[in-house]
Short mmCIF file of C-alpha atoms in Angstrom, two decimals:
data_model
loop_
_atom_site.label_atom_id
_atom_site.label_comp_id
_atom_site.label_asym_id
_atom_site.label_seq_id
_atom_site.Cartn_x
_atom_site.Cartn_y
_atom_site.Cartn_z
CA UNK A 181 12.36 12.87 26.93
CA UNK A 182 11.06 9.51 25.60
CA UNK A 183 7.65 10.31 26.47
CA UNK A 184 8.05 12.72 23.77
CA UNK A 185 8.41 9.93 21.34
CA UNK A 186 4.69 8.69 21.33
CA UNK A 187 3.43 12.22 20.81
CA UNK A 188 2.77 12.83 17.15
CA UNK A 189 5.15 15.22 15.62
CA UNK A 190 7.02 15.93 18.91
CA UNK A 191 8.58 12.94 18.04
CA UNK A 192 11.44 15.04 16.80
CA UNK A 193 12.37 16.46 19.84
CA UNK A 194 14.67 13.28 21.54
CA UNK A 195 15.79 12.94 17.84
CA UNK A 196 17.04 16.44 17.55
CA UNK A 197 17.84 17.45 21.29
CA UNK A 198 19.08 13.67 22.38
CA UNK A 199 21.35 11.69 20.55
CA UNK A 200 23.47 10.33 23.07
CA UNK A 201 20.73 8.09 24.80
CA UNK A 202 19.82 4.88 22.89
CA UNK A 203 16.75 4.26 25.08
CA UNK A 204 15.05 7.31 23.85
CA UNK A 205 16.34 7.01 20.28
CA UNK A 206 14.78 3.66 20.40
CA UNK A 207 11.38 4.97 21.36
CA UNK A 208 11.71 8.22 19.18
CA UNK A 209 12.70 6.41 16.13
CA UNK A 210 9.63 3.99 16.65
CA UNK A 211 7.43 7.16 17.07
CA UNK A 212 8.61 8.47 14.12
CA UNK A 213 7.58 5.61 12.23
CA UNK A 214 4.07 5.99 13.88
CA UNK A 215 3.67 9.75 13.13
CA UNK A 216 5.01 8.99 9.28
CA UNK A 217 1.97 6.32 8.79
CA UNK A 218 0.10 9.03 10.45
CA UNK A 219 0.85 11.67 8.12
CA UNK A 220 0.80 9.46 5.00
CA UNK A 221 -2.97 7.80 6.21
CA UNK A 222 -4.28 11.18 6.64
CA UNK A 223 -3.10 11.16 2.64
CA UNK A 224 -5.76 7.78 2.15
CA UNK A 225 -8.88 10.01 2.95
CA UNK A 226 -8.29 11.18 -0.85
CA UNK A 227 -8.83 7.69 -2.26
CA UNK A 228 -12.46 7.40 -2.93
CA UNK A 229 -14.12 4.83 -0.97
CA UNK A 230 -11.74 2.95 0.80
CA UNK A 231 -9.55 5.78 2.07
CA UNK A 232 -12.12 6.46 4.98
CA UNK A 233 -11.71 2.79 5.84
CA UNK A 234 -7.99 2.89 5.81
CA UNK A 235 -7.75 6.16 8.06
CA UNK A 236 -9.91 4.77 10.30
CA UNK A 237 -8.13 1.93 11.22
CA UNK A 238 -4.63 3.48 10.93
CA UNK A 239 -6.27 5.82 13.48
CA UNK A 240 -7.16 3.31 15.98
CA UNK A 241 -3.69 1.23 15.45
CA UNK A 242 -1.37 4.54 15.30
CA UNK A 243 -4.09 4.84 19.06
CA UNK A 244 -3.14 2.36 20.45
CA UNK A 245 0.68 1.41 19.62
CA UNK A 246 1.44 4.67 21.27
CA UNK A 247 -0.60 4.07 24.08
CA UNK A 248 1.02 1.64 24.74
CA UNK A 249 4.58 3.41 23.85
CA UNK A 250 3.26 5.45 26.28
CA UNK A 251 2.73 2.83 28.86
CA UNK A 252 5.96 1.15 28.11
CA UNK A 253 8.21 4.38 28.73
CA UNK A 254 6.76 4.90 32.09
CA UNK A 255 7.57 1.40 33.18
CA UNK A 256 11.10 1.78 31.38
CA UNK A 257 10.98 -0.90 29.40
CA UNK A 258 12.34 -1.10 25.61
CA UNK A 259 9.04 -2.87 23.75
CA UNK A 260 9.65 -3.54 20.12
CA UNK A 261 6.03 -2.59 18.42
CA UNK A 262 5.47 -5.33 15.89
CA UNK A 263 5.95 -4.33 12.12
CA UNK A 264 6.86 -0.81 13.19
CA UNK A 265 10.35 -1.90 14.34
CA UNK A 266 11.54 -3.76 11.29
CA UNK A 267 11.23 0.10 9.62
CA UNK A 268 13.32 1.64 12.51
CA UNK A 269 16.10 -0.46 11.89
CA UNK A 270 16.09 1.17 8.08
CA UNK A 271 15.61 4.44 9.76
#
């Protein structure tokens, strides 16, 4: 279920269907973070000039965080993605 997490908007899966487990409410609260600056960088390609900029590098970070969400949930381990979870602890 925590592979879920990493997924774009199937993120809200282990929120909805699994409460109980605070290993995947960890991960799926820090993929919900990912998929929000996701959605709201796909917002930046309206800003003239350095929107395409922005989304491009969101893009590759938003990559490769959740590759390596990924990466961490098939080694079960509970990896705290820098800057992404000082916002899940707001969540």
């Amino acid at each position: 279920m925590a592979l879920f997490s990493y997924l774009g908007i199937l993120c809200l899966i282990p929120l909805i269907f699994n409460t109980d487990d605070r290993y995947v409410a960890f991960h799926a609260r820090q993929g919900l973070v990912l998929w929000m600056w996701g959605v709201l960088s796909i917002f930046s390609l309206y800003i003239p000039g350095v929107g395409v900029y922005f989304f491009s590098c969101s893009s590759f970070l938003i990559l490769v965080a959740s590759g390596y969400g990924l990466v961490a949930v098939l080694f079960d381990r509970w990896w705290k993605i820098p800057g992404i979870f000082a916002l899940t602890k707001k969540l």
